[in-house]
Each structure stands twice: as C-alpha cells, then as structure tokens.
Amino acid sequence: MPVGMLQVDVGDLTFDVRTDGPEDGLPVLLLHGFPETSLSWSAVTPLLAEAGLRTFAPDQLGYSPGARPLDVDSYALPNLVQVTADLMTALDVPVAHVVGHDWGANVAWALAAWHADRVASLTAVSVPHPTAFTLAYRADPEQRERSGYIRLFRTPGDAEEALLGDGARRLRRLLEAPGVPAEAIDAYVDVLSAPGALTAALNWYRAMDATTRVAPVEVPTTYVWSDGDVAVGRTAAEACADQVTGDYRFVELPGITHWVPEQAPEALAGAIIERVAGGTVFDPARGHHHAPPS
C-alpha cells in the first residue's frame, strides 16, 4: 500500500499531506487539532488502510511551513473551511469521508454544514458541533471552567511565552498522556518552535468569532467523545445530538483522555470504518453507542 507524504499547492499555500492505503480506496480526510500535526493519526491510518480506505492527513493551516499566513483573519472558521475544501479539490478528492479531532473537528463540522456535497460522512472526535459547545458554555458552569484555558490562548505573547518557555515545558505537559509517544511530542514541539508557528496555531483561537453560525448537519455523523476529556464535558457532548438531522451515533470511550487518536486508535478506527460502511458492527469492549435523545 502506498504510504507517503505529498506536497499539495492551494493557491500560494503549500500543504504537507500524509497518505496511506490503496489508491483506489474510498477517500478519508483526517483533520488534526491543536497542538498536534498529521502525525497524530499514525496509529489510526494503518487500521483504515487495512480496511481498504485511502487516507489523506494534512498538516493544517499554520502547521505546514508552506501554509502559514501571518494575519489572524486567515484562521477564521469560514476561511479554514474554504481552504480545506480547496485542498480536497487539489488532492482530486471532490468528496470524502471526513474525520476531525479537536480543532479539526470544528472544521469538519462546519465543512459538513456549509459544503454537505463534499462530505460523504462525518466522524467528529472530542469537540462537539460548535452550537452544542456554545450552548453548553453558556449554560454549564463546569464547561466554562473546562474552557478557561482559551482566554490564555487568545492572548498574544502571553500564550507563546507560557507554552514555549522553560524548554516548552507546559506545551509538553499538555500533550503528555498514556499512549502519546514521546517522539511524537518531540515532533510537535519542534514544529511549533519554528518562528511564527505557535502563533499561527494559536491564531485558530484568536480568530474565533461568536457570531459565526454553523447550522445542524445533514450528513451521516458519528461523534466520538471520551469521558476523561478535560476540555469537553458531558453536557456539550450530549448536546451534539440536537445538531445533526441525519443518521447520528454517539460513541463514548470510557477512561480515555482528550488524545483519542493516540490512546484509542482501534476504537476510533472501528467507529470510522463503521461510519464509512454505514454498518452497525462495533466492539462494545472499547466503546458504547448511545442513541440520540428521542
């Protein structure tokens, strides 16, 4: 199976894209979050490839050295989504099964809402639909407490100093969890230590706009949430069901933290493969399905 790295041009941007699986397999687009890169999918893509799927995992805007605009507005959600759609076109993948983790999930939700014709199915990991998150943030004091770090991340200068100071100690500590390889953490720190790289990654937070509306999605959707996630609580997770009008599945992973792709690659790959196939087979030892509220 061809495994490799592509460099793909989108206008004046150049994205690094990891590929795996048979070239004639159904395309799956994998969107990573903060503060990781496409490397975060390394334990998941071989499992998808074994199932006959062709995976494309880009280093997203600000993470690819050749796609690192300086202005904050470039990282606003509408532009992130348009860039992703344009990247799909450049990859000759007009329609894909889309998977996103963390900030990648935010982009995936909006891509499914605004470009439903490009998304065959959606698997969102950790971060719920933006409206579900906003409603939970407003109503649930626990979610507001969990999201307290966002204020720091939106503060230019202070966040960079806090995360990269003392040998990037806090950035490393953020990523340290069972299943996250030490060499991967080194790689993420190396990427974000390049001039302007961490600022670009934090601009995803700084470009957040509460007036941006993402409608409920119609495409077949699976939302994967882990009950050990310190950033996203149950209120926001369970509110996702109200933001999907198509077929919806909620997969809860017990005892897993925010870093689902690294800590539970088999369970996540199983949920993705099930969503792509439209089937109902899932290993109950690794996760539990919950039907949306009636």
PDB file of N, CA and C in Angstrom, residues 3-98:
ATOM      1  N   VAL A   3       2.368   4.486   1.049  1.00  0.00           N
ATOM      2  CA  VAL A   3       2.396   5.332   2.226  1.00  0.00           C
ATOM      3  C   VAL A   3       3.409   6.429   1.959  1.00  0.00           C
ATOM      4  N   GLY A   4       3.026   7.668   2.174  1.00  0.00           N
ATOM      5  CA  GLY A   4       3.995   8.702   1.873  1.00  0.00           C
ATOM      6  C   GLY A   4       3.536  10.077   2.273  1.00  0.00           C
ATOM      7  N   MET A   5       4.264  11.081   1.818  1.00  0.00           N
ATOM      8  CA  MET A   5       3.976  12.479   2.099  1.00  0.00           C
ATOM      9  C   MET A   5       3.906  13.239   0.786  1.00  0.00           C
ATOM     10  N   LEU A   6       2.812  13.940   0.589  1.00  0.00           N
ATOM     11  CA  LEU A   6       2.640  14.778  -0.587  1.00  0.00           C
ATOM     12  C   LEU A   6       2.831  16.235  -0.189  1.00  0.00           C
ATOM     13  N   GLN A   7       3.236  17.046  -1.157  1.00  0.00           N
ATOM     14  CA  GLN A   7       3.155  18.492  -1.018  1.00  0.00           C
ATOM     15  C   GLN A   7       2.141  18.987  -2.028  1.00  0.00           C
ATOM     16  N   VAL A   8       1.101  19.644  -1.519  1.00  0.00           N
ATOM     17  CA  VAL A   8      -0.055  19.990  -2.337  1.00  0.00           C
ATOM     18  C   VAL A   8      -0.252  21.500  -2.303  1.00  0.00           C
ATOM     19  N   ASP A   9      -0.315  22.109  -3.471  1.00  0.00           N
ATOM     20  CA  ASP A   9      -0.486  23.558  -3.571  1.00  0.00           C
ATOM     21  C   ASP A   9      -1.962  23.933  -3.607  1.00  0.00           C
ATOM     22  N   VAL A  10      -2.309  24.918  -2.795  1.00  0.00           N
ATOM     23  CA  VAL A  10      -3.647  25.522  -2.802  1.00  0.00           C
ATOM     24  C   VAL A  10      -3.422  27.022  -2.911  1.00  0.00           C
ATOM     25  N   GLY A  11      -3.511  27.549  -4.143  1.00  0.00           N
ATOM     26  CA  GLY A  11      -3.134  28.939  -4.361  1.00  0.00           C
ATOM     27  C   GLY A  11      -1.668  29.118  -4.030  1.00  0.00           C
ATOM     28  N   ASP A  12      -1.364  30.094  -3.158  1.00  0.00           N
ATOM     29  CA  ASP A  12       0.029  30.322  -2.786  1.00  0.00           C
ATOM     30  C   ASP A  12       0.422  29.573  -1.513  1.00  0.00           C
ATOM     31  N   LEU A  13      -0.421  28.657  -1.077  1.00  0.00           N
ATOM     32  CA  LEU A  13      -0.143  27.841   0.099  1.00  0.00           C
ATOM     33  C   LEU A  13       0.324  26.455  -0.337  1.00  0.00           C
ATOM     34  N   THR A  14       1.228  25.863   0.420  1.00  0.00           N
ATOM     35  CA  THR A  14       1.675  24.503   0.151  1.00  0.00           C
ATOM     36  C   THR A  14       1.497  23.672   1.412  1.00  0.00           C
ATOM     37  N   PHE A  15       0.680  22.626   1.301  1.00  0.00           N
ATOM     38  CA  PHE A  15       0.370  21.773   2.440  1.00  0.00           C
ATOM     39  C   PHE A  15       1.139  20.460   2.354  1.00  0.00           C
ATOM     40  N   ASP A  16       1.631  20.016   3.510  1.00  0.00           N
ATOM     41  CA  ASP A  16       2.192  18.677   3.641  1.00  0.00           C
ATOM     42  C   ASP A  16       1.047  17.731   3.993  1.00  0.00           C
ATOM     43  N   VAL A  17       0.925  16.633   3.249  1.00  0.00           N
ATOM     44  CA  VAL A  17      -0.207  15.714   3.421  1.00  0.00           C
ATOM     45  C   VAL A  17       0.315  14.284   3.504  1.00  0.00           C
ATOM     46  N   ARG A  18       0.028  13.606   4.608  1.00  0.00           N
ATOM     47  CA  ARG A  18       0.380  12.192   4.747  1.00  0.00           C
ATOM     48  C   ARG A  18      -0.700  11.339   4.093  1.00  0.00           C
ATOM     49  N   THR A  19      -0.271  10.319   3.366  1.00  0.00           N
ATOM     50  CA  THR A  19      -1.219   9.427   2.699  1.00  0.00           C
ATOM     51  C   THR A  19      -0.953   7.992   3.124  1.00  0.00           C
ATOM     52  N   ASP A  20      -2.004   7.188   3.073  1.00  0.00           N
ATOM     53  CA  ASP A  20      -1.890   5.771   3.375  1.00  0.00           C
ATOM     54  C   ASP A  20      -3.051   5.057   2.687  1.00  0.00           C
ATOM     55  N   GLY A  21      -2.889   3.747   2.509  1.00  0.00           N
ATOM     56  CA  GLY A  21      -3.958   2.929   1.968  1.00  0.00           C
ATOM     57  C   GLY A  21      -3.944   2.833   0.460  1.00  0.00           C
ATOM     58  N   PRO A  22      -4.775   1.945  -0.079  1.00  0.00           N
ATOM     59  CA  PRO A  22      -4.805   1.720  -1.532  1.00  0.00           C
ATOM     60  C   PRO A  22      -5.309   2.952  -2.277  1.00  0.00           C
ATOM     61  N   GLU A  23      -4.689   3.225  -3.420  1.00  0.00           N
ATOM     62  CA  GLU A  23      -5.043   4.436  -4.163  1.00  0.00           C
ATOM     63  C   GLU A  23      -6.479   4.407  -4.670  1.00  0.00           C
ATOM     64  N   ASP A  24      -7.064   3.217  -4.815  1.00  0.00           N
ATOM     65  CA  ASP A  24      -8.444   3.137  -5.279  1.00  0.00           C
ATOM     66  C   ASP A  24      -9.440   2.991  -4.126  1.00  0.00           C
ATOM     67  N   GLY A  25      -8.962   3.174  -2.889  1.00  0.00           N
ATOM     68  CA  GLY A  25      -9.856   3.059  -1.740  1.00  0.00           C
ATOM     69  C   GLY A  25     -10.721   4.291  -1.565  1.00  0.00           C
ATOM     70  N   LEU A  26     -11.823   4.135  -0.833  1.00  0.00           N
ATOM     71  CA  LEU A  26     -12.670   5.287  -0.522  1.00  0.00           C
ATOM     72  C   LEU A  26     -11.845   6.327   0.226  1.00  0.00           C
ATOM     73  N   PRO A  27     -11.916   7.593  -0.177  1.00  0.00           N
ATOM     74  CA  PRO A  27     -11.074   8.611   0.452  1.00  0.00           C
ATOM     75  C   PRO A  27     -11.585   9.041   1.822  1.00  0.00           C
ATOM     76  N   VAL A  28     -10.651   9.142   2.757  1.00  0.00           N
ATOM     77  CA  VAL A  28     -10.937   9.618   4.103  1.00  0.00           C
ATOM     78  C   VAL A  28      -9.991  10.775   4.404  1.00  0.00           C
ATOM     79  N   LEU A  29     -10.547  11.932   4.724  1.00  0.00           N
ATOM     80  CA  LEU A  29      -9.762  13.119   5.062  1.00  0.00           C
ATOM     81  C   LEU A  29      -9.688  13.235   6.574  1.00  0.00           C
ATOM     82  N   LEU A  30      -8.468  13.299   7.115  1.00  0.00           N
ATOM     83  CA  LEU A  30      -8.232  13.322   8.556  1.00  0.00           C
ATOM     84  C   LEU A  30      -7.660  14.675   8.957  1.00  0.00           C
ATOM     85  N   LEU A  31      -8.376  15.404   9.802  1.00  0.00           N
ATOM     86  CA  LEU A  31      -8.000  16.765  10.184  1.00  0.00           C
ATOM     87  C   LEU A  31      -7.594  16.789  11.654  1.00  0.00           C
ATOM     88  N   HIS A  32      -6.327  17.120  11.922  1.00  0.00           N
ATOM     89  CA  HIS A  32      -5.811  17.127  13.284  1.00  0.00           C
ATOM     90  C   HIS A  32      -6.176  18.419  14.003  1.00  0.00           C
ATOM     91  N   GLY A  33      -5.896  18.435  15.305  1.00  0.00           N
ATOM     92  CA  GLY A  33      -6.165  19.618  16.111  1.00  0.00           C
ATOM     93  C   GLY A  33      -4.918  20.193  16.744  1.00  0.00           C
ATOM     94  N   PHE A  34      -5.118  21.068  17.724  1.00  0.00           N
ATOM     95  CA  PHE A  34      -4.047  21.747  18.451  1.00  0.00           C
ATOM     96  C   PHE A  34      -3.619  20.871  19.628  1.00  0.00           C
ATOM     97  N   PRO A  35      -2.321  20.806  19.909  1.00  0.00           N
ATOM     98  CA  PRO A  35      -1.170  21.376  19.215  1.00  0.00           C
ATOM     99  C   PRO A  35      -0.418  20.287  18.453  1.00  0.00           C
ATOM    100  N   GLU A  36      -1.122  19.498  17.686  1.00  0.00           N
ATOM    101  CA  GLU A  36      -0.542  18.331  17.021  1.00  0.00           C
ATOM    102  C   GLU A  36      -0.379  18.588  15.518  1.00  0.00           C
ATOM    103  N   THR A  37      -0.015  17.547  14.804  1.00  0.00           N
ATOM    104  CA  THR A  37       0.087  17.587  13.347  1.00  0.00           C
ATOM    105  C   THR A  37      -0.562  16.324  12.807  1.00  0.00           C
ATOM    106  N   SER A  38      -0.418  16.094  11.517  1.00  0.00           N
ATOM    107  CA  SER A  38      -0.956  14.871  10.914  1.00  0.00           C
ATOM    108  C   SER A  38      -0.356  13.610  11.524  1.00  0.00           C
ATOM    109  N   LEU A  39       0.776  13.760  12.198  1.00  0.00           N
ATOM    110  CA  LEU A  39       1.405  12.613  12.863  1.00  0.00           C
ATOM    111  C   LEU A  39       0.477  11.989  13.908  1.00  0.00           C
ATOM    112  N   SER A  40      -0.469  12.773  14.415  1.00  0.00           N
ATOM    113  CA  SER A  40      -1.370  12.272  15.461  1.00  0.00           C
ATOM    114  C   SER A  40      -2.233  11.107  14.986  1.00  0.00           C
ATOM    115  N   TRP A  41      -2.360  10.937  13.675  1.00  0.00           N
ATOM    116  CA  TRP A  41      -3.193   9.858  13.114  1.00  0.00           C
ATOM    117  C   TRP A  41      -2.389   8.587  12.851  1.00  0.00           C
ATOM    118  N   SER A  42      -1.113   8.560  13.253  1.00  0.00           N
ATOM    119  CA  SER A  42      -0.225   7.475  12.841  1.00  0.00           C
ATOM    120  C   SER A  42      -0.686   6.085  13.270  1.00  0.00           C
ATOM    121  N   ALA A  43      -1.357   5.988  14.407  1.00  0.00           N
ATOM    122  CA  ALA A  43      -1.829   4.682  14.859  1.00  0.00           C
ATOM    123  C   ALA A  43      -3.187   4.325  14.260  1.00  0.00           C
ATOM    124  N   VAL A  44      -3.866   5.301  13.677  1.00  0.00           N
ATOM    125  CA  VAL A  44      -5.202   5.082  13.120  1.00  0.00           C
ATOM    126  C   VAL A  44      -5.146   4.710  11.643  1.00  0.00           C
ATOM    127  N   THR A  45      -4.284   5.395  10.879  1.00  0.00           N
ATOM    128  CA  THR A  45      -4.309   5.201   9.420  1.00  0.00           C
ATOM    129  C   THR A  45      -3.962   3.781   8.983  1.00  0.00           C
ATOM    130  N   PRO A  46      -3.041   3.054   9.625  1.00  0.00           N
ATOM    131  CA  PRO A  46      -2.818   1.676   9.172  1.00  0.00           C
ATOM    132  C   PRO A  46      -4.060   0.804   9.307  1.00  0.00           C
ATOM    133  N   LEU A  47      -4.865   1.058  10.335  1.00  0.00           N
ATOM    134  CA  LEU A  47      -6.091   0.290  10.527  1.00  0.00           C
ATOM    135  C   LEU A  47      -7.116   0.621   9.449  1.00  0.00           C
ATOM    136  N   LEU A  48      -7.179   1.881   9.071  1.00  0.00           N
ATOM    137  CA  LEU A  48      -8.088   2.272   7.982  1.00  0.00           C
ATOM    138  C   LEU A  48      -7.591   1.719   6.660  1.00  0.00           C
ATOM    139  N   ALA A  49      -6.276   1.720   6.462  1.00  0.00           N
ATOM    140  CA  ALA A  49      -5.708   1.173   5.234  1.00  0.00           C
ATOM    141  C   ALA A  49      -6.003  -0.318   5.108  1.00  0.00           C
ATOM    142  N   GLU A  50      -5.910  -1.041   6.236  1.00  0.00           N
ATOM    143  CA  GLU A  50      -6.221  -2.462   6.224  1.00  0.00           C
ATOM    144  C   GLU A  50      -7.662  -2.714   5.819  1.00  0.00           C
ATOM    145  N   ALA A  51      -8.530  -1.759   6.099  1.00  0.00           N
ATOM    146  CA  ALA A  51      -9.939  -1.875   5.725  1.00  0.00           C
ATOM    147  C   ALA A  51     -10.186  -1.413   4.288  1.00  0.00           C
ATOM    148  N   GLY A  52      -9.109  -1.055   3.577  1.00  0.00           N
ATOM    149  CA  GLY A  52      -9.240  -0.675   2.171  1.00  0.00           C
ATOM    150  C   GLY A  52      -9.513   0.789   1.928  1.00  0.00           C
ATOM    151  N   LEU A  53      -9.308   1.631   2.943  1.00  0.00           N
ATOM    152  CA  LEU A  53      -9.576   3.053   2.806  1.00  0.00           C
ATOM    153  C   LEU A  53      -8.297   3.808   2.452  1.00  0.00           C
ATOM    154  N   ARG A  54      -8.445   4.868   1.692  1.00  0.00           N
ATOM    155  CA  ARG A  54      -7.332   5.737   1.294  1.00  0.00           C
ATOM    156  C   ARG A  54      -7.389   6.985   2.160  1.00  0.00           C
ATOM    157  N   THR A  55      -6.354   7.224   2.962  1.00  0.00           N
ATOM    158  CA  THR A  55      -6.380   8.341   3.899  1.00  0.00           C
ATOM    159  C   THR A  55      -5.491   9.482   3.445  1.00  0.00           C
ATOM    160  N   PHE A  56      -5.969  10.688   3.713  1.00  0.00           N
ATOM    161  CA  PHE A  56      -5.245  11.931   3.453  1.00  0.00           C
ATOM    162  C   PHE A  56      -5.259  12.734   4.746  1.00  0.00           C
ATOM    163  N   ALA A  57      -4.078  12.961   5.326  1.00  0.00           N
ATOM    164  CA  ALA A  57      -3.981  13.671   6.598  1.00  0.00           C
ATOM    165  C   ALA A  57      -3.063  14.875   6.427  1.00  0.00           C
ATOM    166  N   PRO A  58      -3.619  16.062   6.216  1.00  0.00           N
ATOM    167  CA  PRO A  58      -2.769  17.245   6.029  1.00  0.00           C
ATOM    168  C   PRO A  58      -2.279  17.831   7.346  1.00  0.00           C
ATOM    169  N   ASP A  59      -1.099  18.438   7.298  1.00  0.00           N
ATOM    170  CA  ASP A  59      -0.711  19.376   8.340  1.00  0.00           C
ATOM    171  C   ASP A  59      -1.467  20.664   8.031  1.00  0.00           C
ATOM    172  N   GLN A  60      -2.323  21.053   8.937  1.00  0.00           N
ATOM    173  CA  GLN A  60      -3.303  22.085   8.617  1.00  0.00           C
ATOM    174  C   GLN A  60      -2.682  23.482   8.496  1.00  0.00           C
ATOM    175  N   LEU A  61      -3.551  24.441   8.189  1.00  0.00           N
ATOM    176  CA  LEU A  61      -3.113  25.819   8.010  1.00  0.00           C
ATOM    177  C   LEU A  61      -2.385  26.295   9.270  1.00  0.00           C
ATOM    178  N   GLY A  62      -1.177  26.824   9.070  1.00  0.00           N
ATOM    179  CA  GLY A  62      -0.353  27.267  10.177  1.00  0.00           C
ATOM    180  C   GLY A  62       0.617  26.212  10.659  1.00  0.00           C
ATOM    181  N   TYR A  63       0.319  24.959  10.384  1.00  0.00           N
ATOM    182  CA  TYR A  63       1.184  23.853  10.798  1.00  0.00           C
ATOM    183  C   TYR A  63       2.116  23.434   9.666  1.00  0.00           C
ATOM    184  N   SER A  64       1.627  23.428   8.420  1.00  0.00           N
ATOM    185  CA  SER A  64       2.510  23.223   7.273  1.00  0.00           C
ATOM    186  C   SER A  64       3.372  24.468   7.105  1.00  0.00           C
ATOM    187  N   PRO A  65       4.701  24.324   7.046  1.00  0.00           N
ATOM    188  CA  PRO A  65       5.562  25.505   6.912  1.00  0.00           C
ATOM    189  C   PRO A  65       5.236  26.349   5.688  1.00  0.00           C
ATOM    190  N   GLY A  66       4.757  25.708   4.622  1.00  0.00           N
ATOM    191  CA  GLY A  66       4.427  26.445   3.410  1.00  0.00           C
ATOM    192  C   GLY A  66       3.017  27.007   3.384  1.00  0.00           C
ATOM    193  N   ALA A  67       2.300  26.843   4.496  1.00  0.00           N
ATOM    194  CA  ALA A  67       0.919  27.349   4.575  1.00  0.00           C
ATOM    195  C   ALA A  67       0.727  28.005   5.938  1.00  0.00           C
ATOM    196  N   ARG A  68       1.441  29.114   6.141  1.00  0.00           N
ATOM    197  CA  ARG A  68       1.483  29.761   7.444  1.00  0.00           C
ATOM    198  C   ARG A  68       1.288  31.266   7.296  1.00  0.00           C
ATOM    199  N   PRO A  69       0.084  31.694   6.903  1.00  0.00           N
ATOM    200  CA  PRO A  69      -0.161  33.136   6.776  1.00  0.00           C
ATOM    201  C   PRO A  69      -0.022  33.833   8.123  1.00  0.00           C
ATOM    202  N   LEU A  70       0.331  35.109   8.079  1.00  0.00           N
ATOM    203  CA  LEU A  70       0.622  35.853   9.298  1.00  0.00           C
ATOM    204  C   LEU A  70      -0.617  36.476   9.932  1.00  0.00           C
ATOM    205  N   ASP A  71      -1.620  36.819   9.131  1.00  0.00           N
ATOM    206  CA  ASP A  71      -2.754  37.555   9.660  1.00  0.00           C
ATOM    207  C   ASP A  71      -3.739  36.632  10.365  1.00  0.00           C
ATOM    208  N   VAL A  72      -4.309  37.119  11.458  1.00  0.00           N
ATOM    209  CA  VAL A  72      -5.235  36.326  12.267  1.00  0.00           C
ATOM    210  C   VAL A  72      -6.475  35.941  11.462  1.00  0.00           C
ATOM    211  N   ASP A  73      -6.965  36.844  10.616  1.00  0.00           N
ATOM    212  CA  ASP A  73      -8.208  36.591   9.890  1.00  0.00           C
ATOM    213  C   ASP A  73      -8.136  35.346   9.004  1.00  0.00           C
ATOM    214  N   SER A  74      -6.943  34.978   8.584  1.00  0.00           N
ATOM    215  CA  SER A  74      -6.811  33.775   7.758  1.00  0.00           C
ATOM    216  C   SER A  74      -7.258  32.521   8.490  1.00  0.00           C
ATOM    217  N   TYR A  75      -7.307  32.590   9.821  1.00  0.00           N
ATOM    218  CA  TYR A  75      -7.622  31.422  10.634  1.00  0.00           C
ATOM    219  C   TYR A  75      -9.061  31.437  11.143  1.00  0.00           C
ATOM    220  N   ALA A  76      -9.863  32.366  10.626  1.00  0.00           N
ATOM    221  CA  ALA A  76     -11.287  32.355  10.940  1.00  0.00           C
ATOM    222  C   ALA A  76     -11.929  31.111  10.338  1.00  0.00           C
ATOM    223  N   LEU A  77     -12.938  30.586  11.015  1.00  0.00           N
ATOM    224  CA  LEU A  77     -13.533  29.315  10.612  1.00  0.00           C
ATOM    225  C   LEU A  77     -13.989  29.283   9.159  1.00  0.00           C
ATOM    226  N   PRO A  78     -14.648  30.318   8.634  1.00  0.00           N
ATOM    227  CA  PRO A  78     -15.052  30.242   7.220  1.00  0.00           C
ATOM    228  C   PRO A  78     -13.866  30.055   6.274  1.00  0.00           C
ATOM    229  N   ASN A  79     -12.731  30.704   6.578  1.00  0.00           N
ATOM    230  CA  ASN A  79     -11.566  30.539   5.709  1.00  0.00           C
ATOM    231  C   ASN A  79     -10.934  29.170   5.890  1.00  0.00           C
ATOM    232  N   LEU A  80     -10.878  28.675   7.132  1.00  0.00           N
ATOM    233  CA  LEU A  80     -10.340  27.334   7.364  1.00  0.00           C
ATOM    234  C   LEU A  80     -11.135  26.298   6.577  1.00  0.00           C
ATOM    235  N   VAL A  81     -12.440  26.457   6.556  1.00  0.00           N
ATOM    236  CA  VAL A  81     -13.299  25.512   5.830  1.00  0.00           C
ATOM    237  C   VAL A  81     -13.087  25.630   4.328  1.00  0.00           C
ATOM    238  N   GLN A  82     -12.992  26.859   3.825  1.00  0.00           N
ATOM    239  CA  GLN A  82     -12.791  27.035   2.383  1.00  0.00           C
ATOM    240  C   GLN A  82     -11.439  26.475   1.950  1.00  0.00           C
ATOM    241  N   VAL A  83     -10.414  26.719   2.763  1.00  0.00           N
ATOM    242  CA  VAL A  83      -9.092  26.175   2.448  1.00  0.00           C
ATOM    243  C   VAL A  83      -9.140  24.652   2.417  1.00  0.00           C
ATOM    244  N   THR A  84      -9.880  24.051   3.345  1.00  0.00           N
ATOM    245  CA  THR A  84      -9.998  22.591   3.372  1.00  0.00           C
ATOM    246  C   THR A  84     -10.707  22.082   2.134  1.00  0.00           C
ATOM    247  N   ALA A  85     -11.785  22.745   1.729  1.00  0.00           N
ATOM    248  CA  ALA A  85     -12.484  22.346   0.509  1.00  0.00           C
ATOM    249  C   ALA A  85     -11.574  22.493  -0.708  1.00  0.00           C
ATOM    250  N   ASP A  86     -10.804  23.567  -0.742  1.00  0.00           N
ATOM    251  CA  ASP A  86      -9.884  23.773  -1.860  1.00  0.00           C
ATOM    252  C   ASP A  86      -8.771  22.723  -1.849  1.00  0.00           C
ATOM    253  N   LEU A  87      -8.333  22.318  -0.664  1.00  0.00           N
ATOM    254  CA  LEU A  87      -7.315  21.272  -0.570  1.00  0.00           C
ATOM    255  C   LEU A  87      -7.867  19.948  -1.097  1.00  0.00           C
ATOM    256  N   MET A  88      -9.113  19.644  -0.784  1.00  0.00           N
ATOM    257  CA  MET A  88      -9.743  18.434  -1.325  1.00  0.00           C
ATOM    258  C   MET A  88      -9.738  18.464  -2.850  1.00  0.00           C
ATOM    259  N   THR A  89     -10.056  19.608  -3.413  1.00  0.00           N
ATOM    260  CA  THR A  89     -10.050  19.754  -4.872  1.00  0.00           C
ATOM    261  C   THR A  89      -8.648  19.531  -5.416  1.00  0.00           C
ATOM    262  N   ALA A  90      -7.652  20.122  -4.756  1.00  0.00           N
ATOM    263  CA  ALA A  90      -6.266  19.973  -5.215  1.00  0.00           C
ATOM    264  C   ALA A  90      -5.787  18.534  -5.110  1.00  0.00           C
ATOM    265  N   LEU A  91      -6.326  17.782  -4.154  1.00  0.00           N
ATOM    266  CA  LEU A  91      -5.991  16.373  -3.998  1.00  0.00           C
ATOM    267  C   LEU A  91      -6.769  15.487  -4.972  1.00  0.00           C
ATOM    268  N   ASP A  92      -7.642  16.086  -5.776  1.00  0.00           N
ATOM    269  CA  ASP A  92      -8.534  15.345  -6.672  1.00  0.00           C
ATOM    270  C   ASP A  92      -9.452  14.425  -5.880  1.00  0.00           C
ATOM    271  N   VAL A  93      -9.925  14.969  -4.751  1.00  0.00           N
ATOM    272  CA  VAL A  93     -10.876  14.266  -3.894  1.00  0.00           C
ATOM    273  C   VAL A  93     -12.096  15.169  -3.727  1.00  0.00           C
ATOM    274  N   PRO A  94     -13.009  15.135  -4.703  1.00  0.00           N
ATOM    275  CA  PRO A  94     -14.148  16.049  -4.620  1.00  0.00           C
ATOM    276  C   PRO A  94     -15.074  15.763  -3.443  1.00  0.00           C
ATOM    277  N   VAL A  95     -15.145  14.489  -3.047  1.00  0.00           N
ATOM    278  CA  VAL A  95     -15.990  14.083  -1.920  1.00  0.00           C
ATOM    279  C   VAL A  95     -15.183  13.117  -1.064  1.00  0.00           C
ATOM    280  N   ALA A  96     -15.273  13.275   0.253  1.00  0.00           N
ATOM    281  CA  ALA A  96     -14.532  12.389   1.149  1.00  0.00           C
ATOM    282  C   ALA A  96     -15.354  12.108   2.393  1.00  0.00           C
ATOM    283  N   HIS A  97     -14.998  11.020   3.059  1.00  0.00           N
ATOM    284  CA  HIS A  97     -15.434  10.782   4.426  1.00  0.00           C
ATOM    285  C   HIS A  97     -14.502  11.596   5.311  1.00  0.00           C
ATOM    286  N   VAL A  98     -15.057  12.490   6.092  1.00  0.00           N
ATOM    287  CA  VAL A  98     -14.248  13.475   6.814  1.00  0.00           C
ATOM    288  C   VAL A  98     -14.211  13.131   8.296  1.00  0.00           C
TER     289      VAL A  98
END
